Amino acid sequence: MEIVIQPTAEAATSIAARLIARLLREKPDPVLGLATGSTPLRLYEELVRLRLDWRRVTTFNLDEYVGLRPDHPQSYHHFMWENFFRHLNIAKRNVHIPDGVARNIQASCERYEKQIRAAGGIDLQLLGIGADGHIGFNEPTSSLASRTRIKTLTPQTRKDNGRFFGGEHKVPHHVITMGVGTIMEARQCLLLAFGKNKSRAVAAMVEGPIAAVNPASILQMHPQAKIFLDASAASKLQRIDYYHRVFDDKPDWQRI
Ligand code: F6R
């Protein structure tokens, strides 16, 4: 794991944006895994500002709420088109988001996995982290080998996401999410976490044991996982000086 700690979320986001921009310049037809929520919003703004060429980019989003139609204001379809895709020259047919209103959810999850494989796999998966250590919507005790499927949200996640819905009682109980195993097959993972309320989950992910009760901890097994943090999210890490030293002393060829 590479731990990049910056004083602010802005600074961490701008390094992450440069890394994604570099991938788009080096590989004109990359496959990106994308996340929703508050954390990547600034990153999406910055990527829009960079005016990159998205015509040959394919995307797969991590998750969607079950029962929300694509035009529902809280659906992740709506989130992604409003905050990101409509500002890019991306082709609609290259955008993939799990179908929260599929009549046969299991079949649509299997199709999603096939589509990822047919696209050649995910080059770079963007991730946030839940206060309970979830990635995608793989809640604590999710199988670390899981594939795209339906999951039940924990009360904590429904409470955390209630801010988008105007109350936690309005947050759906079920979601479709890429599995932990699906995420782990991405060639590169880039996780962003900002703010004090993520500090405990971040410390457990980076320095705790690998365990299904903390799904993000599996990223310790990923050969190319980069974790971008602001100072508050990093505040509970034990080896913080070491992470700073590693980043500051990088040889030029390894710099972002
Ligand atoms: C969203 C997702 C979730 C979020 C996590 C953090 O697509 O997969 O894992 O990344 O819940 O959400 P925020 O960024 O709102 O704190």
PDB file of C-alpha atoms and ligand atoms in Angstrom:
ATOM      1  CA  MET A   1       0.000   0.000   0.000  1.00  0.00           C
ATOM      2  CA  GLU A   2       1.203   3.480  -0.774  1.00  0.00           C
ATOM      3  CA  ILE A   3       0.002   6.050   1.750  1.00  0.00           C
ATOM      4  CA  VAL A   4      -0.067   9.632   0.474  1.00  0.00           C
ATOM      5  CA  ILE A   5      -0.853  12.154   3.210  1.00  0.00           C
ATOM      6  CA  GLN A   6      -1.444  15.777   2.285  1.00  0.00           C
ATOM      7  CA  PRO A   7      -2.368  18.684   4.549  1.00  0.00           C
ATOM      8  CA  THR A   8      -5.750  19.161   2.858  1.00  0.00           C
ATOM      9  CA  ALA A   9      -8.305  17.236   0.827  1.00  0.00           C
ATOM     10  CA  GLU A  10      -7.711  19.717  -2.016  1.00  0.00           C
ATOM     11  CA  ALA A  11      -4.003  18.868  -2.181  1.00  0.00           C
ATOM     12  CA  ALA A  12      -4.628  15.100  -2.017  1.00  0.00           C
ATOM     13  CA  THR A  13      -7.349  15.355  -4.663  1.00  0.00           C
ATOM     14  CA  SER A  14      -5.155  17.250  -7.064  1.00  0.00           C
ATOM     15  CA  ILE A  15      -2.450  14.537  -6.939  1.00  0.00           C
ATOM     16  CA  ALA A  16      -5.120  11.865  -7.519  1.00  0.00           C
ATOM     17  CA  ALA A  17      -6.491  13.857 -10.479  1.00  0.00           C
ATOM     18  CA  ARG A  18      -3.007  14.066 -12.012  1.00  0.00           C
ATOM     19  CA  LEU A  19      -2.631  10.309 -11.666  1.00  0.00           C
ATOM     20  CA  ILE A  20      -5.917   9.650 -13.486  1.00  0.00           C
ATOM     21  CA  ALA A  21      -5.069  12.254 -16.135  1.00  0.00           C
ATOM     22  CA  ARG A  22      -1.772  10.501 -16.748  1.00  0.00           C
ATOM     23  CA  LEU A  23      -3.541   7.170 -17.228  1.00  0.00           C
ATOM     24  CA  LEU A  24      -5.889   8.755 -19.793  1.00  0.00           C
ATOM     25  CA  ARG A  25      -2.968  10.242 -21.683  1.00  0.00           C
ATOM     26  CA  GLU A  26      -0.931   7.028 -21.656  1.00  0.00           C
ATOM     27  CA  LYS A  27      -3.814   4.709 -22.531  1.00  0.00           C
ATOM     28  CA  PRO A  28      -6.516   6.338 -24.667  1.00  0.00           C
ATOM     29  CA  ASP A  29      -9.073   3.561 -24.031  1.00  0.00           C
ATOM     30  CA  PRO A  30      -8.768   2.854 -20.295  1.00  0.00           C
ATOM     31  CA  VAL A  31     -11.425   1.231 -18.128  1.00  0.00           C
ATOM     32  CA  LEU A  32     -12.136   3.176 -14.944  1.00  0.00           C
ATOM     33  CA  GLY A  33     -14.055   2.019 -11.893  1.00  0.00           C
ATOM     34  CA  LEU A  34     -15.845   4.981 -10.305  1.00  0.00           C
ATOM     35  CA  ALA A  35     -17.318   5.829  -6.913  1.00  0.00           C
ATOM     36  CA  THR A  36     -20.009   8.212  -5.675  1.00  0.00           C
ATOM     37  CA  GLY A  37     -20.493  10.022  -2.348  1.00  0.00           C
ATOM     38  CA  SER A  38     -18.996  13.271  -1.046  1.00  0.00           C
ATOM     39  CA  THR A  39     -15.361  12.212  -1.245  1.00  0.00           C
ATOM     40  CA  PRO A  40     -14.779  12.117  -5.034  1.00  0.00           C
ATOM     41  CA  LEU A  41     -16.822  15.242  -5.861  1.00  0.00           C
ATOM     42  CA  ARG A  42     -13.830  17.583  -5.932  1.00  0.00           C
ATOM     43  CA  LEU A  43     -11.862  15.041  -7.954  1.00  0.00           C
ATOM     44  CA  TYR A  44     -14.611  14.951 -10.572  1.00  0.00           C
ATOM     45  CA  GLU A  45     -14.647  18.765 -10.713  1.00  0.00           C
ATOM     46  CA  GLU A  46     -10.908  18.806 -11.232  1.00  0.00           C
ATOM     47  CA  LEU A  47     -11.022  16.128 -13.936  1.00  0.00           C
ATOM     48  CA  VAL A  48     -13.722  18.133 -15.759  1.00  0.00           C
ATOM     49  CA  ARG A  49     -11.498  21.221 -15.556  1.00  0.00           C
ATOM     50  CA  LEU A  50      -8.578  19.318 -17.121  1.00  0.00           C
ATOM     51  CA  ARG A  51     -10.604  18.876 -20.370  1.00  0.00           C
ATOM     52  CA  LEU A  52      -9.256  15.392 -21.104  1.00  0.00           C
ATOM     53  CA  ASP A  53     -10.462  13.218 -23.963  1.00  0.00           C
ATOM     54  CA  TRP A  54     -13.036  10.731 -22.623  1.00  0.00           C
ATOM     55  CA  ARG A  55     -14.343   9.457 -25.996  1.00  0.00           C
ATOM     56  CA  ARG A  56     -12.704   6.044 -25.660  1.00  0.00           C
ATOM     57  CA  VAL A  57     -12.910   5.705 -21.876  1.00  0.00           C
ATOM     58  CA  THR A  58     -15.166   2.996 -20.412  1.00  0.00           C
ATOM     59  CA  THR A  59     -16.500   3.299 -16.868  1.00  0.00           C
ATOM     60  CA  PHE A  60     -18.045   0.963 -14.319  1.00  0.00           C
ATOM     61  CA  ASN A  61     -19.541   2.366 -11.146  1.00  0.00           C
ATOM     62  CA  LEU A  62     -19.264   0.544  -7.870  1.00  0.00           C
ATOM     63  CA  ASP A  63     -22.854   0.568  -6.728  1.00  0.00           C
ATOM     64  CA  GLU A  64     -26.489   1.656  -6.911  1.00  0.00           C
ATOM     65  CA  TYR A  65     -29.480   1.669  -4.564  1.00  0.00           C
ATOM     66  CA  VAL A  66     -32.076  -1.025  -5.172  1.00  0.00           C
ATOM     67  CA  GLY A  67     -35.437   0.441  -6.129  1.00  0.00           C
ATOM     68  CA  LEU A  68     -34.210   3.859  -7.303  1.00  0.00           C
ATOM     69  CA  ARG A  69     -34.836   4.599 -10.972  1.00  0.00           C
ATOM     70  CA  PRO A  70     -31.982   6.257 -12.903  1.00  0.00           C
ATOM     71  CA  ASP A  71     -33.791   9.618 -12.824  1.00  0.00           C
ATOM     72  CA  HIS A  72     -34.333   9.530  -9.024  1.00  0.00           C
ATOM     73  CA  PRO A  73     -32.363  12.497  -7.596  1.00  0.00           C
ATOM     74  CA  GLN A  74     -30.593  10.254  -5.047  1.00  0.00           C
ATOM     75  CA  SER A  75     -29.779   7.456  -7.470  1.00  0.00           C
ATOM     76  CA  TYR A  76     -26.133   6.997  -8.301  1.00  0.00           C
ATOM     77  CA  HIS A  77     -27.056   7.156 -12.012  1.00  0.00           C
ATOM     78  CA  HIS A  78     -28.313  10.682 -11.408  1.00  0.00           C
ATOM     79  CA  PHE A  79     -25.310  11.546  -9.218  1.00  0.00           C
ATOM     80  CA  MET A  80     -22.803  10.450 -11.867  1.00  0.00           C
ATOM     81  CA  TRP A  81     -24.491  12.164 -14.811  1.00  0.00           C
ATOM     82  CA  GLU A  82     -25.088  15.385 -12.887  1.00  0.00           C
ATOM     83  CA  ASN A  83     -21.669  15.665 -11.261  1.00  0.00           C
ATOM     84  CA  PHE A  84     -19.451  14.162 -13.896  1.00  0.00           C
ATOM     85  CA  PHE A  85     -20.509  12.506 -17.143  1.00  0.00           C
ATOM     86  CA  ARG A  86     -22.597  15.337 -18.573  1.00  0.00           C
ATOM     87  CA  HIS A  87     -19.517  17.569 -18.448  1.00  0.00           C
ATOM     88  CA  LEU A  88     -17.343  15.126 -20.447  1.00  0.00           C
ATOM     89  CA  ASN A  89     -17.248  13.925 -24.038  1.00  0.00           C
ATOM     90  CA  ILE A  90     -17.814  10.346 -22.812  1.00  0.00           C
ATOM     91  CA  ALA A  91     -19.956   7.993 -24.936  1.00  0.00           C
ATOM     92  CA  LYS A  92     -23.146   6.966 -23.127  1.00  0.00           C
ATOM     93  CA  ARG A  93     -22.735   3.356 -24.268  1.00  0.00           C
ATOM     94  CA  ASN A  94     -19.374   3.207 -22.433  1.00  0.00           C
ATOM     95  CA  VAL A  95     -20.919   4.155 -19.062  1.00  0.00           C
ATOM     96  CA  HIS A  96     -21.977   1.276 -16.802  1.00  0.00           C
ATOM     97  CA  ILE A  97     -23.786   1.605 -13.467  1.00  0.00           C
ATOM     98  CA  PRO A  98     -25.516  -1.311 -11.701  1.00  0.00           C
ATOM     99  CA  ASP A  99     -29.242  -1.436 -12.460  1.00  0.00           C
ATOM    100  CA  GLY A 100     -31.139  -0.783  -9.232  1.00  0.00           C
ATOM    101  CA  VAL A 101     -34.512  -1.558 -10.817  1.00  0.00           C
ATOM    102  CA  ALA A 102     -33.613  -4.743 -12.705  1.00  0.00           C
ATOM    103  CA  ARG A 103     -36.420  -7.279 -12.626  1.00  0.00           C
ATOM    104  CA  ASN A 104     -33.896 -10.076 -12.133  1.00  0.00           C
ATOM    105  CA  ILE A 105     -31.194  -8.598  -9.920  1.00  0.00           C
ATOM    106  CA  GLN A 106     -29.052 -11.700  -9.805  1.00  0.00           C
ATOM    107  CA  ALA A 107     -28.956 -11.983 -13.603  1.00  0.00           C
ATOM    108  CA  SER A 108     -28.143  -8.298 -13.963  1.00  0.00           C
ATOM    109  CA  CYS A 109     -25.266  -8.634 -11.451  1.00  0.00           C
ATOM    110  CA  GLU A 110     -23.864 -11.566 -13.419  1.00  0.00           C
ATOM    111  CA  ARG A 111     -24.177  -9.502 -16.616  1.00  0.00           C
ATOM    112  CA  TYR A 112     -22.268  -6.637 -14.931  1.00  0.00           C
ATOM    113  CA  GLU A 113     -19.386  -8.958 -14.094  1.00  0.00           C
ATOM    114  CA  LYS A 114     -19.359 -10.226 -17.709  1.00  0.00           C
ATOM    115  CA  GLN A 115     -19.333  -6.665 -19.031  1.00  0.00           C
ATOM    116  CA  ILE A 116     -16.304  -5.836 -16.874  1.00  0.00           C
ATOM    117  CA  ARG A 117     -14.493  -8.898 -18.188  1.00  0.00           C
ATOM    118  CA  ALA A 118     -15.486  -8.146 -21.799  1.00  0.00           C
ATOM    119  CA  ALA A 119     -14.084  -4.623 -21.427  1.00  0.00           C
ATOM    120  CA  GLY A 120     -10.721  -6.177 -20.493  1.00  0.00           C
ATOM    121  CA  GLY A 121     -10.983  -5.619 -16.727  1.00  0.00           C
ATOM    122  CA  ILE A 122     -10.686  -2.390 -14.746  1.00  0.00           C
ATOM    123  CA  ASP A 123      -7.416  -0.462 -15.096  1.00  0.00           C
ATOM    124  CA  LEU A 124      -8.003   1.874 -12.177  1.00  0.00           C
ATOM    125  CA  GLN A 125     -10.668   1.593  -9.480  1.00  0.00           C
ATOM    126  CA  LEU A 126     -11.512   4.726  -7.553  1.00  0.00           C
ATOM    127  CA  LEU A 127     -12.739   4.087  -4.001  1.00  0.00           C
ATOM    128  CA  GLY A 128     -13.997   5.919  -0.943  1.00  0.00           C
ATOM    129  CA  ILE A 129     -14.305   4.262   2.469  1.00  0.00           C
ATOM    130  CA  GLY A 130     -17.254   4.093   4.829  1.00  0.00           C
ATOM    131  CA  ALA A 131     -16.838   4.972   8.504  1.00  0.00           C
ATOM    132  CA  ASP A 132     -17.419   1.238   9.111  1.00  0.00           C
ATOM    133  CA  GLY A 133     -14.659   0.214   6.668  1.00  0.00           C
ATOM    134  CA  HIS A 134     -16.851  -0.605   3.683  1.00  0.00           C
ATOM    135  CA  ILE A 135     -15.592  -0.273   0.108  1.00  0.00           C
ATOM    136  CA  GLY A 136     -18.249  -0.116  -2.569  1.00  0.00           C
ATOM    137  CA  PHE A 137     -21.180  -1.138  -0.409  1.00  0.00           C
ATOM    138  CA  ASN A 138     -19.411  -4.229   0.882  1.00  0.00           C
ATOM    139  CA  GLU A 139     -20.371  -3.863   4.498  1.00  0.00           C
ATOM    140  CA  PRO A 140     -18.460  -5.487   7.412  1.00  0.00           C
ATOM    141  CA  THR A 141     -18.504  -9.315   7.163  1.00  0.00           C
ATOM    142  CA  SER A 142     -18.867  -9.214   3.355  1.00  0.00           C
ATOM    143  CA  SER A 143     -16.994 -12.082   1.773  1.00  0.00           C
ATOM    144  CA  LEU A 144     -13.561 -10.910   0.720  1.00  0.00           C
ATOM    145  CA  ALA A 145     -14.032 -12.979  -2.457  1.00  0.00           C
ATOM    146  CA  SER A 146     -17.509 -11.591  -3.261  1.00  0.00           C
ATOM    147  CA  ARG A 147     -18.701 -10.584  -6.732  1.00  0.00           C
ATOM    148  CA  THR A 148     -21.332  -8.045  -7.814  1.00  0.00           C
ATOM    149  CA  ARG A 149     -24.521  -8.758  -5.861  1.00  0.00           C
ATOM    150  CA  ILE A 150     -27.277  -7.363  -3.675  1.00  0.00           C
ATOM    151  CA  LYS A 151     -26.308  -6.286  -0.135  1.00  0.00           C
ATOM    152  CA  THR A 152     -28.143  -4.950   2.899  1.00  0.00           C
ATOM    153  CA  LEU A 153     -26.825  -1.650   4.276  1.00  0.00           C
ATOM    154  CA  THR A 154     -25.879  -1.438   7.946  1.00  0.00           C
ATOM    155  CA  PRO A 155     -27.761   1.034  10.178  1.00  0.00           C
ATOM    156  CA  GLN A 156     -24.534   3.079  10.376  1.00  0.00           C
ATOM    157  CA  THR A 157     -24.295   3.484   6.576  1.00  0.00           C
ATOM    158  CA  ARG A 158     -27.995   4.358   6.293  1.00  0.00           C
ATOM    159  CA  LYS A 159     -27.454   6.960   9.004  1.00  0.00           C
ATOM    160  CA  ASP A 160     -24.322   8.337   7.273  1.00  0.00           C
ATOM    161  CA  ASN A 161     -26.089   8.581   3.895  1.00  0.00           C
ATOM    162  CA  GLY A 162     -29.300  10.005   5.356  1.00  0.00           C
ATOM    163  CA  ARG A 163     -27.831  13.475   4.694  1.00  0.00           C
ATOM    164  CA  PHE A 164     -28.393  13.001   0.947  1.00  0.00           C
ATOM    165  CA  PHE A 165     -31.974  11.760   1.373  1.00  0.00           C
ATOM    166  CA  GLY A 166     -33.281  14.180   3.991  1.00  0.00           C
ATOM    167  CA  GLY A 167     -33.358  11.534   6.745  1.00  0.00           C
ATOM    168  CA  GLU A 168     -31.995   8.047   7.236  1.00  0.00           C
ATOM    169  CA  HIS A 169     -35.489   6.507   7.156  1.00  0.00           C
ATOM    170  CA  LYS A 170     -35.619   7.395   3.437  1.00  0.00           C
ATOM    171  CA  VAL A 171     -32.362   5.564   2.593  1.00  0.00           C
ATOM    172  CA  PRO A 172     -33.072   2.251   0.843  1.00  0.00           C
ATOM    173  CA  HIS A 173     -32.112  -0.864   2.796  1.00  0.00           C
ATOM    174  CA  HIS A 174     -30.662  -2.667  -0.218  1.00  0.00           C
ATOM    175  CA  VAL A 175     -27.992  -1.890  -2.760  1.00  0.00           C
ATOM    176  CA  ILE A 176     -26.190  -3.567  -5.628  1.00  0.00           C
ATOM    177  CA  THR A 177     -22.436  -3.420  -5.272  1.00  0.00           C
ATOM    178  CA  MET A 178     -19.383  -4.726  -7.023  1.00  0.00           C
ATOM    179  CA  GLY A 179     -17.896  -7.396  -4.780  1.00  0.00           C
ATOM    180  CA  VAL A 180     -14.648  -7.197  -2.860  1.00  0.00           C
ATOM    181  CA  GLY A 181     -13.245  -9.839  -5.224  1.00  0.00           C
ATOM    182  CA  THR A 182     -14.330  -7.734  -8.221  1.00  0.00           C
ATOM    183  CA  ILE A 183     -12.613  -4.648  -6.791  1.00  0.00           C
ATOM    184  CA  MET A 184      -9.446  -6.609  -6.029  1.00  0.00           C
ATOM    185  CA  GLU A 185      -9.126  -7.609  -9.703  1.00  0.00           C
ATOM    186  CA  ALA A 186      -8.680  -3.975 -10.772  1.00  0.00           C
ATOM    187  CA  ARG A 187      -5.089  -3.396 -11.888  1.00  0.00           C
ATOM    188  CA  GLN A 188      -4.812  -0.380  -9.639  1.00  0.00           C
ATOM    189  CA  CYS A 189      -6.892   0.883  -6.706  1.00  0.00           C
ATOM    190  CA  LEU A 190      -6.970   4.498  -5.645  1.00  0.00           C
ATOM    191  CA  LEU A 191      -8.778   5.180  -2.376  1.00  0.00           C
ATOM    192  CA  LEU A 192      -9.526   8.679  -1.103  1.00  0.00           C
ATOM    193  CA  ALA A 193     -10.492   9.457   2.502  1.00  0.00           C
ATOM    194  CA  PHE A 194     -10.909  12.873   4.051  1.00  0.00           C
ATOM    195  CA  GLY A 195     -11.979  14.155   7.457  1.00  0.00           C
ATOM    196  CA  LYS A 196     -11.778  13.017  11.058  1.00  0.00           C
ATOM    197  CA  ASN A 197     -14.787  10.724  10.857  1.00  0.00           C
ATOM    198  CA  LYS A 198     -12.787   8.468   8.496  1.00  0.00           C
ATOM    199  CA  SER A 199      -9.661   8.312  10.696  1.00  0.00           C
ATOM    200  CA  ARG A 200     -10.608   5.164  12.594  1.00  0.00           C
ATOM    201  CA  ALA A 201     -11.578   3.265   9.430  1.00  0.00           C
ATOM    202  CA  VAL A 202      -8.367   4.418   7.713  1.00  0.00           C
ATOM    203  CA  ALA A 203      -6.140   3.249  10.590  1.00  0.00           C
ATOM    204  CA  ALA A 204      -7.892  -0.138  10.636  1.00  0.00           C
ATOM    205  CA  MET A 205      -7.565  -0.486   6.848  1.00  0.00           C
ATOM    206  CA  VAL A 206      -3.856   0.380   6.737  1.00  0.00           C
ATOM    207  CA  GLU A 207      -2.499  -0.954  10.027  1.00  0.00           C
ATOM    208  CA  GLY A 208      -5.115  -3.393  11.295  1.00  0.00           C
ATOM    209  CA  PRO A 209      -5.470  -7.090  10.542  1.00  0.00           C
ATOM    210  CA  ILE A 210      -7.025  -8.216   7.259  1.00  0.00           C
ATOM    211  CA  ALA A 211     -10.536  -9.255   8.158  1.00  0.00           C
ATOM    212  CA  ALA A 212     -13.996  -9.434   6.611  1.00  0.00           C
ATOM    213  CA  VAL A 213     -15.289  -7.253   9.465  1.00  0.00           C
ATOM    214  CA  ASN A 214     -13.205  -4.520   7.868  1.00  0.00           C
ATOM    215  CA  PRO A 215     -13.533  -5.057   4.094  1.00  0.00           C
ATOM    216  CA  ALA A 216     -11.160  -2.190   3.149  1.00  0.00           C
ATOM    217  CA  SER A 217      -8.321  -4.033   4.925  1.00  0.00           C
ATOM    218  CA  ILE A 218      -8.153  -6.456   1.967  1.00  0.00           C
ATOM    219  CA  LEU A 219      -6.434  -3.654   0.036  1.00  0.00           C
ATOM    220  CA  GLN A 220      -3.300  -4.648   1.995  1.00  0.00           C
ATOM    221  CA  MET A 221      -3.243  -7.626  -0.396  1.00  0.00           C
ATOM    222  CA  HIS A 222      -3.537  -5.479  -3.535  1.00  0.00           C
ATOM    223  CA  PRO A 223      -0.241  -5.036  -5.408  1.00  0.00           C
ATOM    224  CA  GLN A 224      -1.117  -1.500  -6.569  1.00  0.00           C
ATOM    225  CA  ALA A 225      -3.200   0.271  -3.920  1.00  0.00           C
ATOM    226  CA  LYS A 226      -2.700   3.982  -3.336  1.00  0.00           C
ATOM    227  CA  ILE A 227      -4.405   5.643  -0.374  1.00  0.00           C
ATOM    228  CA  PHE A 228      -4.819   9.434  -0.521  1.00  0.00           C
ATOM    229  CA  LEU A 229      -5.550  11.098   2.809  1.00  0.00           C
ATOM    230  CA  ASP A 230      -5.838  14.542   4.303  1.00  0.00           C
ATOM    231  CA  ALA A 231      -4.231  15.185   7.706  1.00  0.00           C
ATOM    232  CA  SER A 232      -7.465  14.537   9.641  1.00  0.00           C
ATOM    233  CA  ALA A 233      -8.174  11.172   8.006  1.00  0.00           C
ATOM    234  CA  ALA A 234      -4.543  10.169   8.660  1.00  0.00           C
ATOM    235  CA  SER A 235      -4.571  11.302  12.292  1.00  0.00           C
ATOM    236  CA  LYS A 236      -4.974   7.839  13.876  1.00  0.00           C
ATOM    237  CA  LEU A 237      -2.184   6.149  11.879  1.00  0.00           C
ATOM    238  CA  GLN A 238       0.716   4.920  14.025  1.00  0.00           C
ATOM    239  CA  ARG A 239       3.436   5.108  11.349  1.00  0.00           C
ATOM    240  CA  ILE A 240       2.598   8.506   9.964  1.00  0.00           C
ATOM    241  CA  ASP A 241       6.223   9.774   9.921  1.00  0.00           C
ATOM    242  CA  TYR A 242       7.288   6.782   7.876  1.00  0.00           C
ATOM    243  CA  TYR A 243       4.551   7.358   5.269  1.00  0.00           C
ATOM    244  CA  HIS A 244       5.610  11.000   4.924  1.00  0.00           C
ATOM    245  CA  ARG A 245       9.249   9.970   4.563  1.00  0.00           C
ATOM    246  CA  VAL A 246       8.462   7.403   1.850  1.00  0.00           C
ATOM    247  CA  PHE A 247       6.476   9.961  -0.154  1.00  0.00           C
ATOM    248  CA  ASP A 248       9.022  12.770   0.241  1.00  0.00           C
ATOM    249  CA  ASP A 249      12.000  10.574  -0.664  1.00  0.00           C
ATOM    250  CA  LYS A 250      10.542   9.019  -3.789  1.00  0.00           C
ATOM    251  CA  PRO A 251      12.984   8.813  -6.690  1.00  0.00           C
ATOM    252  CA  ASP A 252      11.977  11.052  -9.622  1.00  0.00           C
ATOM    253  CA  TRP A 253      10.773   8.168 -11.809  1.00  0.00           C
ATOM    254  CA  GLN A 254       8.262   7.166  -9.139  1.00  0.00           C
ATOM    255  CA  ARG A 255       6.815  10.635  -8.572  1.00  0.00           C
ATOM    256  CA  ILE A 256       3.246  11.364  -9.537  1.00  0.00           C
TER     257      ILE A 256
HETATM  258  C1  F6R B   1     -19.912   5.006  -3.156  1.00  0.00           C
HETATM  259  C2  F6R B   1     -19.273   3.954  -2.381  1.00  0.00           C
HETATM  260  C3  F6R B   1     -19.042   4.079  -0.911  1.00  0.00           C
HETATM  261  C4  F6R B   1     -18.507   5.445  -0.496  1.00  0.00           C
HETATM  262  C5  F6R B   1     -18.386   5.526   1.016  1.00  0.00           C
HETATM  263  C6  F6R B   1     -17.912   6.894   1.466  1.00  0.00           C
HETATM  264  O1  F6R B   1     -20.012   4.648  -4.523  1.00  0.00           O
HETATM  265  O2  F6R B   1     -18.951   2.967  -2.950  1.00  0.00           O
HETATM  266  O3  F6R B   1     -18.131   3.100  -0.511  1.00  0.00           O
HETATM  267  O4  F6R B   1     -17.262   5.665  -1.099  1.00  0.00           O
HETATM  268  O5  F6R B   1     -19.625   5.251   1.599  1.00  0.00           O
HETATM  269  O6  F6R B   1     -18.884   7.855   1.156  1.00  0.00           O
HETATM  270  P1  F6R B   1     -18.576   9.405   1.315  1.00  0.00           P
HETATM  271  O7  F6R B   1     -17.581   9.750   0.268  1.00  0.00           O
HETATM  272  O8  F6R B   1     -19.910  10.078   1.038  1.00  0.00           O
HETATM  273  O9  F6R B   1     -18.076   9.618   2.694  1.00  0.00           O
END
